[in-house]
Amino acid sequence: MRKKARETNGQSVVMRLRQAGLRPTRQRNELADLLFRDGNRHLTAETLHAEAVNRGIRVSLATVYNTLHQFTHAGLLRQVMVDATRSYFDTNTVEHHHYYYEDDGMLADIPGTDIDVGNVPDAPEGTKVSRVDVVVRLKRS
Amino acid sequence: MRKKARETNGQSVVMRLRQAGLRPTRQRNELADLLFRDGNRHLTAETLHAEAVNRGIRVSLATVYNTLHQFTHAGLLRQVMVDATRSYFDTNTVEHHHYYYEDDGMLADIPGTDIDVGNVPDAPEGTKVSRVDVVVRLKRS
DNA sequence: AGCTAGTTTAGAACAGTTCTAAATATCTTG
DNA sequence: CAAGATATTTAGAACTGTTCTAAACTAGCT
Ligand SMILES: [Mn+2]
Ligand SMILES: [Mn+2]
Ligand SMILES: [Zn+2]
Ligand SMILES: [Zn+2]
């Protein structure tokens, strides 16, 4: 039986890719399946590539990088900066904040009630806020 | 005339280095002078190295990296993660948050009244909060 | 089927950072 | 202050994550 097209924010991924002018190729479809199959994920290009290869999906690392960037530009993913040496991609694109486990380099959404960030002064002249990121860094205790 | 020892948080830098078991070498002293000479700074290893060379301070890039890490471990600096490709060091070690100018890769303290971060849930079992970072990302508008 | 523009890929290149191990500087002790 | 022990500096190699290149391949259109 044919796999049902996955949905994100109501629209199918294929639809959103088309709108971004991206062809739904085998690689992009299979990566999208991996990415959006189970809930919110935080992963790096190398992690995703390993997982794909592991499941028998044939795709190059270059394509994984390309795809992650394209999905990000299409608004399907969001890039999170918490570690100077790795770039994380987040399948949760609604506004939310993160725990970063410094010891094992894991990233997770902060659950429950939203964090309030108050008292942020106006953006300086000539700029506008593109995003406010809150990262709670955790250490094993 | 002899340069007066610079102070940070009351103690001289040399003193704090000694306490961290670090010898006050020419390179470390000259870098400390550059770092703490004028107010709060946000810089990368390569920036600091260029600045040093520029002022005729003879020091290798490796030593700049070593020194920045050692100063960080000694609590004289703090490392800030905002860009996946560069590592910033901050001479302001008191709790504060940042503007990040995405277009030109500049980092600045958020001035004025402190930002409130409220409603942060308790740290997960077995962990403790090592730091809460707020980064307001700005775009040219 | 044939054409065209978009896509994938292996591998080279790159940037920032860390490592290595030999030379040099600092500190301690006599 | 000389000698020895230990810490530091350094040039350059190595490494890591990421981007680039350009040739092979594929999707979509007629
Ligand atoms: Mn991009
Ligand atoms: Mn370190
Ligand atoms: Zn998230
Ligand atoms: Zn700062």
Tab-separated table of C-alpha atoms (C1' of nucleotides) and ligand atoms in Angstrom:
chain	number	residue	atom	x	y	z
A	1	MET	CA	0.000	0.000	0.000
A	2	ARG	CA	1.094	3.541	-0.710
A	3	LYS	CA	2.480	5.625	2.139
A	4	LYS	CA	0.136	8.378	3.153
A	5	ALA	CA	1.612	11.823	2.581
A	6	ARG	CA	2.774	13.274	5.843
A	7	GLU	CA	1.353	16.567	7.031
A	8	THR	CA	2.912	19.482	8.864
A	9	ASN	CA	0.761	22.456	9.766
A	10	GLY	CA	-2.080	21.100	7.681
A	11	GLN	CA	-0.291	21.092	4.348
A	12	SER	CA	1.495	18.034	3.053
A	13	VAL	CA	5.254	18.295	2.961
A	14	VAL	CA	5.251	17.682	-0.773
A	15	MET	CA	2.871	20.593	-1.189
A	16	ARG	CA	5.057	22.911	0.817
A	17	LEU	CA	8.110	21.852	-1.120
A	18	ARG	CA	6.353	22.508	-4.403
A	19	GLN	CA	5.427	25.955	-3.176
A	20	ALA	CA	9.068	26.581	-2.417
A	21	GLY	CA	9.884	25.508	-5.967
A	22	LEU	CA	11.471	22.259	-4.852
A	23	ARG	CA	10.820	19.007	-6.669
A	24	PRO	CA	9.696	16.154	-4.478
A	25	THR	CA	12.589	13.848	-5.253
A	26	ARG	CA	13.124	10.434	-3.716
A	27	GLN	CA	15.814	11.791	-1.403
A	28	ARG	CA	13.766	14.746	-0.232
A	29	ASN	CA	10.694	12.614	0.326
A	30	GLU	CA	12.536	9.971	2.272
A	31	LEU	CA	14.325	12.542	4.398
A	32	ALA	CA	11.041	14.329	5.068
A	33	ASP	CA	9.547	11.018	6.199
A	34	LEU	CA	12.400	10.472	8.611
A	35	LEU	CA	12.276	14.029	9.868
A	36	PHE	CA	8.560	14.345	10.470
A	37	ARG	CA	7.683	10.733	11.274
A	38	ASP	CA	7.791	11.009	15.016
A	39	GLY	CA	7.164	14.271	16.764
A	40	ASN	CA	9.650	16.980	17.414
A	41	ARG	CA	13.248	16.243	16.736
A	42	HIS	CA	16.527	18.076	17.104
A	43	LEU	CA	19.268	16.757	14.899
A	44	THR	CA	22.410	17.567	13.034
A	45	ALA	CA	23.123	16.855	9.398
A	46	GLU	CA	25.480	14.062	10.303
A	47	THR	CA	22.980	12.500	12.681
A	48	LEU	CA	20.280	12.497	10.045
A	49	HIS	CA	22.615	11.142	7.423
A	50	ALA	CA	23.669	8.293	9.705
A	51	GLU	CA	20.052	7.505	10.478
A	52	ALA	CA	19.121	7.493	6.803
A	53	VAL	CA	21.997	5.247	5.814
A	54	ASN	CA	21.073	3.042	8.722
A	55	ARG	CA	17.583	2.547	7.387
A	56	GLY	CA	18.837	1.772	3.932
A	57	ILE	CA	18.024	5.155	2.425
A	58	ARG	CA	20.662	5.949	-0.162
A	59	VAL	CA	21.527	9.608	0.088
A	60	SER	CA	24.770	11.538	0.252
A	61	LEU	CA	25.817	13.787	3.079
A	62	ALA	CA	25.880	16.728	0.672
A	63	THR	CA	22.233	16.124	-0.137
A	64	VAL	CA	21.354	15.950	3.537
A	65	TYR	CA	22.962	19.351	4.043
A	66	ASN	CA	21.240	20.764	0.974
A	67	THR	CA	17.890	19.361	2.032
A	68	LEU	CA	18.107	20.627	5.584
A	69	HIS	CA	18.849	24.128	4.332
A	70	GLN	CA	16.107	24.018	1.742
A	71	PHE	CA	13.578	22.780	4.293
A	72	THR	CA	14.699	25.524	6.631
A	73	HIS	CA	14.202	28.164	3.966
A	74	ALA	CA	10.796	26.673	3.198
A	75	GLY	CA	9.863	27.074	6.863
A	76	LEU	CA	9.658	23.353	7.603
A	77	LEU	CA	12.648	23.415	9.909
A	78	ARG	CA	14.402	25.859	12.081
A	79	GLN	CA	18.098	26.075	12.805
A	80	VAL	CA	19.204	26.316	16.425
A	81	MET	CA	22.603	27.500	17.583
A	82	VAL	CA	23.770	26.165	20.915
A	83	ASP	CA	27.171	24.696	20.275
A	84	ALA	CA	29.998	26.304	18.376
A	85	THR	CA	30.899	23.055	16.661
A	86	ARG	CA	27.579	21.677	15.423
A	87	SER	CA	24.479	23.053	13.773
A	88	TYR	CA	21.146	21.691	14.976
A	89	PHE	CA	17.928	21.568	13.005
A	90	ASP	CA	14.599	21.517	14.765
A	91	THR	CA	11.395	20.062	13.351
A	92	ASN	CA	9.378	22.186	15.744
A	93	THR	CA	8.894	25.526	14.038
A	94	VAL	CA	6.519	27.167	16.468
A	95	GLU	CA	8.032	29.596	18.964
A	96	HIS	CA	9.574	27.689	21.826
A	97	HIS	CA	12.772	27.435	23.800
A	98	HIS	CA	15.394	24.845	24.652
A	99	TYR	CA	17.241	22.883	27.210
A	100	TYR	CA	20.757	22.122	26.174
A	101	TYR	CA	22.462	19.254	27.971
A	102	GLU	CA	26.051	20.421	27.909
A	103	ASP	CA	27.449	17.068	28.961
A	104	ASP	CA	26.043	15.018	26.106
A	105	GLY	CA	25.273	17.671	23.509
A	106	MET	CA	21.539	16.914	23.472
A	107	LEU	CA	18.932	19.520	22.731
A	108	ALA	CA	15.296	19.347	23.903
A	109	ASP	CA	12.263	21.575	23.918
A	110	ILE	CA	11.353	23.134	27.230
A	111	PRO	CA	7.988	21.579	27.977
A	112	GLY	CA	4.941	22.960	29.697
A	113	THR	CA	3.929	26.537	30.021
A	114	ASP	CA	5.747	28.940	27.812
A	115	ILE	CA	8.701	30.841	29.107
A	116	ASP	CA	8.117	34.558	29.471
A	117	VAL	CA	10.792	36.861	28.248
A	118	GLY	CA	9.890	40.268	29.530
A	119	ASN	CA	11.530	43.651	29.575
A	120	VAL	CA	13.299	43.303	26.252
A	121	PRO	CA	14.127	46.832	25.131
A	122	ASP	CA	13.114	47.978	21.658
A	123	ALA	CA	15.314	46.779	18.835
A	124	PRO	CA	18.038	49.316	18.038
A	125	GLU	CA	17.445	51.857	15.225
A	126	GLY	CA	17.491	50.281	11.795
A	127	THR	CA	17.005	46.726	13.003
A	128	LYS	CA	14.139	44.435	13.720
A	129	VAL	CA	13.966	41.365	15.893
A	130	SER	CA	14.140	38.230	13.822
A	131	ARG	CA	13.912	35.867	16.775
A	132	VAL	CA	14.439	35.618	20.504
A	133	ASP	CA	16.183	32.463	21.593
A	134	VAL	CA	16.275	31.234	25.153
A	135	VAL	CA	18.630	28.384	25.933
A	136	VAL	CA	18.723	26.884	29.390
A	137	ARG	CA	22.071	25.136	29.642
A	138	LEU	CA	22.057	22.108	31.898
A	139	LYS	CA	24.853	20.251	33.588
A	140	ARG	CA	24.665	16.817	35.136
A	141	SER	CA	24.331	17.405	38.865
B	1	MET	CA	56.989	54.243	33.439
B	2	ARG	CA	55.563	50.877	34.389
B	3	LYS	CA	52.009	49.955	33.352
B	4	LYS	CA	49.629	49.754	36.275
B	5	ALA	CA	48.149	46.284	36.780
B	6	ARG	CA	44.630	46.150	35.433
B	7	GLU	CA	41.773	45.135	37.710
B	8	THR	CA	38.644	43.087	37.091
B	9	ASN	CA	36.203	42.561	39.924
B	10	GLY	CA	38.615	44.085	42.392
B	11	GLN	CA	41.415	41.564	41.958
B	12	SER	CA	44.255	42.170	39.552
B	13	VAL	CA	44.258	39.910	36.541
B	14	VAL	CA	47.703	38.630	37.466
B	15	MET	CA	46.359	37.672	40.876
B	16	ARG	CA	43.445	35.763	39.412
B	17	LEU	CA	45.720	33.991	36.981
B	18	ARG	CA	48.031	32.962	39.791
B	19	GLN	CA	45.092	31.586	41.705
B	20	ALA	CA	44.184	29.534	38.671
B	21	GLY	CA	47.738	28.205	38.625
B	22	LEU	CA	48.685	30.170	35.520
B	23	ARG	CA	51.995	31.952	35.202
B	24	PRO	CA	51.733	35.589	34.242
B	25	THR	CA	53.733	35.341	31.060
B	26	ARG	CA	54.380	38.185	28.653
B	27	GLN	CA	51.767	36.838	26.234
B	28	ARG	CA	49.078	36.374	28.863
B	29	ASN	CA	49.726	39.784	30.353
B	30	GLU	CA	49.640	41.576	27.049
B	31	LEU	CA	46.488	39.765	25.965
B	32	ALA	CA	44.834	40.570	29.292
B	33	ASP	CA	45.709	44.231	28.750
B	34	LEU	CA	44.087	44.189	25.344
B	35	LEU	CA	41.048	42.328	26.577
B	36	PHE	CA	40.282	44.380	29.640
B	37	ARG	CA	41.607	47.775	28.551
B	38	ASP	CA	38.326	49.219	27.357
B	39	GLY	CA	35.043	48.060	28.731
B	40	ASN	CA	33.056	45.083	27.638
B	41	ARG	CA	34.121	43.361	24.505
B	42	HIS	CA	32.880	40.459	22.434
B	43	LEU	CA	35.530	38.920	20.271
B	44	THR	CA	36.721	35.800	18.564
B	45	ALA	CA	40.171	34.266	18.818
B	46	GLU	CA	41.023	35.401	15.328
B	47	THR	CA	39.852	38.943	16.011
B	48	LEU	CA	41.970	39.176	19.127
B	49	HIS	CA	44.977	37.692	17.396
B	50	ALA	CA	44.689	40.197	14.554
B	51	GLU	CA	44.366	43.042	17.019
B	52	ALA	CA	47.405	41.868	18.956
B	53	VAL	CA	49.574	41.482	15.875
B	54	ASN	CA	48.360	44.871	14.764
B	55	ARG	CA	49.638	46.490	17.934
B	56	GLY	CA	52.980	44.784	17.647
B	57	ILE	CA	52.314	42.135	20.277
B	58	ARG	CA	54.117	38.989	19.237
B	59	VAL	CA	51.901	36.026	20.003
B	60	SER	CA	50.792	32.993	18.055
B	61	LEU	CA	47.217	32.128	17.232
B	62	ALA	CA	47.582	28.907	19.230
B	63	THR	CA	48.479	30.912	22.296
B	64	VAL	CA	45.510	33.187	21.794
B	65	TYR	CA	43.237	30.146	21.756
B	66	ASN	CA	44.953	28.670	24.793
B	67	THR	CA	44.764	31.933	26.662
B	68	LEU	CA	41.099	32.544	25.897
B	69	HIS	CA	40.205	29.096	27.185
B	70	GLN	CA	42.335	29.458	30.276
B	71	PHE	CA	40.850	32.863	31.060
B	72	THR	CA	37.414	31.398	30.562
B	73	HIS	CA	38.141	28.581	32.985
B	74	ALA	CA	39.508	31.119	35.448
B	75	GLY	CA	36.232	33.031	35.238
B	76	LEU	CA	37.691	36.100	33.559
B	77	LEU	CA	35.825	35.498	30.338
B	78	ARG	CA	32.692	33.812	29.228
B	79	GLN	CA	32.066	32.000	25.997
B	80	VAL	CA	28.942	32.881	24.031
B	81	MET	CA	27.402	30.707	21.335
B	82	VAL	CA	25.419	32.520	18.696
B	83	ASP	CA	26.884	31.452	15.408
B	84	ALA	CA	27.661	27.913	14.365
B	85	THR	CA	30.906	28.942	12.723
B	86	ARG	CA	32.607	31.176	15.276
B	87	SER	CA	33.129	31.135	18.999
B	88	TYR	CA	32.777	34.439	20.810
B	89	PHE	CA	34.396	35.371	24.098
B	90	ASP	CA	32.870	38.005	26.319
B	91	THR	CA	34.776	40.129	28.816
B	92	ASN	CA	31.547	40.802	30.664
B	93	THR	CA	31.114	37.938	33.091
B	94	VAL	CA	28.110	39.182	35.024
B	95	GLU	CA	24.729	37.777	34.041
B	96	HIS	CA	23.444	39.578	30.998
B	97	HIS	CA	22.012	38.898	27.565
B	98	HIS	CA	22.803	39.687	23.955
B	99	TYR	CA	21.780	41.218	20.729
B	100	TYR	CA	23.153	39.376	17.761
B	101	TYR	CA	23.276	41.282	14.493
B	102	GLU	CA	22.765	38.463	12.031
B	103	ASP	CA	23.781	40.536	9.036
B	104	ASP	CA	27.229	41.482	10.210
B	105	GLY	CA	27.929	38.879	12.863
B	106	MET	CA	28.304	41.436	15.653
B	107	LEU	CA	27.427	40.668	19.239
B	108	ALA	CA	26.436	43.299	21.827
B	109	ASP	CA	25.125	43.375	25.353
B	110	ILE	CA	21.473	44.251	25.754
B	111	PRO	CA	21.618	47.540	27.624
B	112	GLY	CA	19.361	49.021	30.235
B	113	THR	CA	17.101	47.208	32.590
B	114	ASP	CA	17.663	43.525	32.848
B	115	ILE	CA	15.619	41.123	30.798
B	116	ASP	CA	13.262	38.988	32.831
B	117	VAL	CA	13.077	35.345	32.029
B	118	GLY	CA	10.114	34.009	33.882
B	119	ASN	CA	8.246	30.751	34.050
B	120	VAL	CA	11.273	28.545	33.463
B	121	PRO	CA	10.305	25.100	34.748
B	122	ASP	CA	12.565	23.308	37.193
B	123	ALA	CA	15.616	21.684	35.711
B	124	PRO	CA	14.976	18.029	34.831
B	125	GLU	CA	15.940	15.318	37.354
B	126	GLY	CA	19.655	14.850	37.699
B	127	THR	CA	20.585	18.174	36.126
B	128	LYS	CA	21.180	21.690	37.264
B	129	VAL	CA	21.028	24.916	35.326
B	130	SER	CA	24.472	26.111	34.417
B	131	ARG	CA	23.296	29.209	32.626
B	132	VAL	CA	20.311	30.763	30.893
B	133	ASP	CA	21.161	32.517	27.654
B	134	VAL	CA	18.859	34.918	25.896
B	135	VAL	CA	19.848	35.989	22.414
B	136	VAL	CA	17.782	38.568	20.570
B	137	ARG	CA	18.609	38.080	16.908
B	138	LEU	CA	18.400	41.249	14.863
B	139	LYS	CA	18.081	41.785	11.154
B	140	ARG	CA	18.671	45.012	9.298
B	141	SER	CA	15.231	46.439	8.624
C	1	DA	C1'	10.762	9.831	-26.470
C	2	DG	C1'	13.402	14.016	-26.163
C	3	DC	C1'	14.476	18.261	-24.064
C	4	DT	C1'	15.485	21.239	-20.228
C	5	DA	C1'	16.035	22.788	-15.760
C	6	DG	C1'	16.630	21.097	-11.294
C	7	DT	C1'	19.021	17.672	-8.377
C	8	DT	C1'	22.392	14.556	-6.590
C	9	DT	C1'	26.916	13.162	-5.742
C	10	DA	C1'	31.967	12.183	-4.696
C	11	DG	C1'	35.440	14.372	-3.572
C	12	DA	C1'	38.005	18.686	-3.103
C	13	DA	C1'	38.172	22.788	-0.589
C	14	DC	C1'	37.474	25.643	3.288
C	15	DA	C1'	37.243	27.805	8.029
C	16	DG	C1'	37.774	27.623	12.596
C	17	DT	C1'	39.811	25.146	16.057
C	18	DT	C1'	42.751	21.725	18.423
C	19	DC	C1'	46.844	18.918	18.668
C	20	DT	C1'	51.899	17.772	18.639
C	21	DA	C1'	56.270	17.916	20.094
C	22	DA	C1'	60.294	20.717	20.096
C	23	DA	C1'	62.106	25.183	21.765
C	24	DT	C1'	61.737	28.550	25.359
C	25	DA	C1'	60.370	30.855	29.595
C	26	DT	C1'	59.266	30.912	34.425
C	27	DC	C1'	59.640	29.378	39.032
C	28	DT	C1'	61.825	27.007	42.892
C	29	DT	C1'	65.538	25.499	45.448
C	30	DG	C1'	70.222	25.308	47.031
D	1	DC	C1'	72.202	33.312	40.834
D	2	DA	C1'	72.833	28.606	38.686
D	3	DA	C1'	70.496	24.239	37.913
D	4	DG	C1'	66.679	21.572	37.475
D	5	DA	C1'	61.878	20.957	37.213
D	6	DT	C1'	57.689	22.425	35.331
D	7	DA	C1'	54.812	25.352	32.581
D	8	DT	C1'	54.305	27.774	28.295
D	9	DT	C1'	54.745	29.014	23.566
D	10	DT	C1'	54.939	27.993	18.888
D	11	DA	C1'	54.793	26.487	13.849
D	12	DG	C1'	52.705	23.647	11.462
D	13	DA	C1'	50.042	19.431	10.977
D	14	DA	C1'	45.691	17.495	11.852
D	15	DC	C1'	40.923	17.504	12.507
D	16	DT	C1'	35.788	18.584	12.188
D	17	DG	C1'	31.861	20.263	10.413
D	18	DT	C1'	30.362	22.417	6.437
D	19	DT	C1'	30.300	24.260	1.671
D	20	DC	C1'	31.692	24.113	-3.079
D	21	DT	C1'	32.449	22.093	-7.762
D	22	DA	C1'	31.315	20.144	-11.810
D	23	DA	C1'	29.916	15.977	-13.870
D	24	DA	C1'	26.192	12.417	-13.879
D	25	DC	C1'	21.440	11.802	-13.208
D	26	DT	C1'	16.308	12.706	-12.772
D	27	DA	C1'	11.797	14.981	-12.827
D	28	DG	C1'	8.565	17.264	-15.308
D	29	DC	C1'	6.990	18.957	-19.674
D	30	DT	C1'	5.750	18.446	-24.473
E	1	MN	MN	21.239	28.454	4.153
E	2	MN	MN	37.923	24.664	27.175
E	3	ZN	ZN	12.962	22.676	19.615
E	4	ZN	ZN	28.137	40.273	26.637
